[in-house]
PDB file of C-alpha atoms in Angstrom:
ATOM      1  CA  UNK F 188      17.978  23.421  43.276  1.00 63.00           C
ATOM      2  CA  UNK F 189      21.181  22.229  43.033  1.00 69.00           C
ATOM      3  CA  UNK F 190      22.716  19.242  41.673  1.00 72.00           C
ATOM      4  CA  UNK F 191      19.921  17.020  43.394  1.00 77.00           C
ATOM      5  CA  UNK F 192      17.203  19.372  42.230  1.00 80.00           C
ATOM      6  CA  UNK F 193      18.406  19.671  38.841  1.00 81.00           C
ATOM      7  CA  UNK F 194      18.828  15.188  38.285  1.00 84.00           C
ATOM      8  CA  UNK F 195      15.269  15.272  39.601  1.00 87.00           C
ATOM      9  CA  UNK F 196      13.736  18.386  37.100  1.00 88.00           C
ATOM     10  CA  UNK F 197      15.635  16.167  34.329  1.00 89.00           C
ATOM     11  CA  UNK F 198      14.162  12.883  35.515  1.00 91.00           C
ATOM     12  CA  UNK F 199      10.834  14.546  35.666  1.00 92.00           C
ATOM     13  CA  UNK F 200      11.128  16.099  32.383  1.00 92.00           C
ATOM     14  CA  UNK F 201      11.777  12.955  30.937  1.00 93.00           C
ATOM     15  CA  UNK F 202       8.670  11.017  31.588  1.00 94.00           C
ATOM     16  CA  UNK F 203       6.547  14.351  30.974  1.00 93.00           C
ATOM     17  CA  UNK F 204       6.062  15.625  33.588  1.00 93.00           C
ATOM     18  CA  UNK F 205       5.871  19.658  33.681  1.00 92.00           C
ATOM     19  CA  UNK F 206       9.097  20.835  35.628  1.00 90.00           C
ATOM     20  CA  UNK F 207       9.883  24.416  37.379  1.00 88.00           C
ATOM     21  CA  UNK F 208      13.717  24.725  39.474  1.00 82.00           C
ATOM     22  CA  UNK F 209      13.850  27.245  41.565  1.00 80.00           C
ATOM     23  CA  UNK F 210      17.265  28.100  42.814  1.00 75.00           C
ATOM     24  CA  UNK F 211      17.759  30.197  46.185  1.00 72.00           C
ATOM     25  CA  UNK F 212      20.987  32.160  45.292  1.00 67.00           C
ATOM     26  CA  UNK F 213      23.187  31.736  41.555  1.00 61.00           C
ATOM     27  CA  UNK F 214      22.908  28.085  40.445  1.00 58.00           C
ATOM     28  CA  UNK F 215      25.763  26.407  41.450  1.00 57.00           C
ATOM     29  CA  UNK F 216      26.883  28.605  43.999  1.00 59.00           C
ATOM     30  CA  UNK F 217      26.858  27.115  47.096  1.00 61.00           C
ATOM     31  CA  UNK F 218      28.817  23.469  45.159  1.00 57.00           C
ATOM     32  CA  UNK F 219      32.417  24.794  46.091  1.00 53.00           C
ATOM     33  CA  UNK F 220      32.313  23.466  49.229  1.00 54.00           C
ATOM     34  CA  UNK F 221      30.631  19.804  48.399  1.00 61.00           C
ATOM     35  CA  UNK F 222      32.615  19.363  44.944  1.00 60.00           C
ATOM     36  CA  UNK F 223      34.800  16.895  46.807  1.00 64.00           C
ATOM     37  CA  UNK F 224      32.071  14.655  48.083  1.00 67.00           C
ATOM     38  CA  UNK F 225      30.752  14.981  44.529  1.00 66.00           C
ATOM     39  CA  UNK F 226      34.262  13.872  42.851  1.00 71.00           C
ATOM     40  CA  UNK F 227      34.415  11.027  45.354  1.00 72.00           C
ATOM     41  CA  UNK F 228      30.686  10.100  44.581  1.00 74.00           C
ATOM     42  CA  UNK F 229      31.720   9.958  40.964  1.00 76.00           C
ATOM     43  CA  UNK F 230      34.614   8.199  41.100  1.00 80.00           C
ATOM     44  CA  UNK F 231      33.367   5.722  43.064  1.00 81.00           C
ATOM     45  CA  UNK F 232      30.240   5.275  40.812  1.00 82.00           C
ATOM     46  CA  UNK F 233      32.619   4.683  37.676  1.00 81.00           C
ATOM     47  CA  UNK F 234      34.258   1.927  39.521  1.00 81.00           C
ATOM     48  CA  UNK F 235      31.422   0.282  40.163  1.00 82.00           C
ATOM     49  CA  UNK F 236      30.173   1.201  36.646  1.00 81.00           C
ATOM     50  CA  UNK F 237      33.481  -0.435  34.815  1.00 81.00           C
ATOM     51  CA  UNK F 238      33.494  -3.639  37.507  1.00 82.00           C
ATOM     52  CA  UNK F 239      29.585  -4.298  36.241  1.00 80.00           C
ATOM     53  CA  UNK F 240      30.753  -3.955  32.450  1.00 78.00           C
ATOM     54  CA  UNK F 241      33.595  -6.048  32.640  1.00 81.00           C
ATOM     55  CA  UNK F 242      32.017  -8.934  34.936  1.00 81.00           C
ATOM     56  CA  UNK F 243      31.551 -12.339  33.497  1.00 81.00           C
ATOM     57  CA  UNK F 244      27.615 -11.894  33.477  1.00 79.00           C
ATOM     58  CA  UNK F 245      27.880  -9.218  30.963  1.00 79.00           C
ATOM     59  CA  UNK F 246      30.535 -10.431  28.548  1.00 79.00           C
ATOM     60  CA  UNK F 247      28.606 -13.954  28.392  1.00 86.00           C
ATOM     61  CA  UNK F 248      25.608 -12.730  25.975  1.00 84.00           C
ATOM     62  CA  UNK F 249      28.510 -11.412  23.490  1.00 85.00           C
ATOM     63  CA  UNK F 250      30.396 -14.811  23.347  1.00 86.00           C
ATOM     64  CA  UNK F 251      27.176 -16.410  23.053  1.00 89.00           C
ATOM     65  CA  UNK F 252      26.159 -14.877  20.050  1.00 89.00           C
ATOM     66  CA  UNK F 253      29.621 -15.108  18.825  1.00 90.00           C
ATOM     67  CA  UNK F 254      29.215 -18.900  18.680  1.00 90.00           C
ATOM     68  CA  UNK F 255      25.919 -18.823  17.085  1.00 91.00           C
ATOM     69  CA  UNK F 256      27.636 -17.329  14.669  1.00 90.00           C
ATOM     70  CA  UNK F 257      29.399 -19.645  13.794  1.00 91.00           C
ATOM     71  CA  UNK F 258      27.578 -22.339  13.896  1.00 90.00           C
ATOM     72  CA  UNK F 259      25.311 -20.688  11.424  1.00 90.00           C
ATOM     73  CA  UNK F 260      28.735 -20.529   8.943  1.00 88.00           C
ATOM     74  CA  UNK F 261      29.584 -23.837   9.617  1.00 89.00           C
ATOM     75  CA  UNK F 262      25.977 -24.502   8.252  1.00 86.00           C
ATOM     76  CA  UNK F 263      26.205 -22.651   5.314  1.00 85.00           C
ATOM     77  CA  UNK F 264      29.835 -24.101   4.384  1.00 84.00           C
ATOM     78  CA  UNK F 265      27.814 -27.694   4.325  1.00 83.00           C
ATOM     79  CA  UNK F 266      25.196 -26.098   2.619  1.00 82.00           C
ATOM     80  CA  UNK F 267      27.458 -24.538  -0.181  1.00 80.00           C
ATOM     81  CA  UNK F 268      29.477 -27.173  -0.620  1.00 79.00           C
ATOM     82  CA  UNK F 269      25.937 -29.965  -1.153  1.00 78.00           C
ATOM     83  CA  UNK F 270      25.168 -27.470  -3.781  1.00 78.00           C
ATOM     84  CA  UNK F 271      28.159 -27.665  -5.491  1.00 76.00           C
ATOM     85  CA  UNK F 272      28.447 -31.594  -5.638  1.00 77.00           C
ATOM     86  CA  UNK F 273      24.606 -31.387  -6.301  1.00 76.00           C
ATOM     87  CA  UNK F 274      25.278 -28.812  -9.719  1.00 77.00           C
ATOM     88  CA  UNK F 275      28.277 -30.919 -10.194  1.00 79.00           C
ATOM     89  CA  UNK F 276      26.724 -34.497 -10.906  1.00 77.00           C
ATOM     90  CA  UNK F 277      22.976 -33.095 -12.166  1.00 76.00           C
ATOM     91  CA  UNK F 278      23.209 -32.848 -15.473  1.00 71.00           C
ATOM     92  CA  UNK F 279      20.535 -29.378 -16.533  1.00 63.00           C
TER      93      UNK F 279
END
């Protein structure tokens, strides 16, 4: 039971497996005097979470695909404008 228990009856659940949690008292009961480690745990894992978002390796693919973009604009400018001159000069 527990915290523990209850990431691994989720995790479980998740890729189908059939789950049961059994819990030896109230759930929750015995957290008061862990919640502390569990804060810590958690604050530490956002850290970690926000220094892996904001590294270089993961903003790379966005400014990547950023200049793809426009190179694909630039692309259509030239092709808009050859249609123009092209419809310009043809006579229909």
């Amino acid at each position: 039971g527990g915290a523990t228990g209850s990431g691994v009856a989720l995790d479980a659940a998740l890729r189908g497996l059939d789950t049961l949690l059994i819990e030896r008292g109230d759930f929750g009961g015995e957290t008061s005097s862990r919640s502390t480690k569990l804060i810590w745990a958690g604050i530490r894992y956002l850290g970690t979470a926000f220094a892996k978002l904001f590294s270089w390796e993961s903003l790379r693919a966005p400014l990547r695909a950023l200049g793809e973009c426009a190179s694909e604009l630039k692309l259509v400018a030239v092709a808009h404008r050859e249609r123009r001159f092209l419809l310009e000069k043809q006579k229909h």
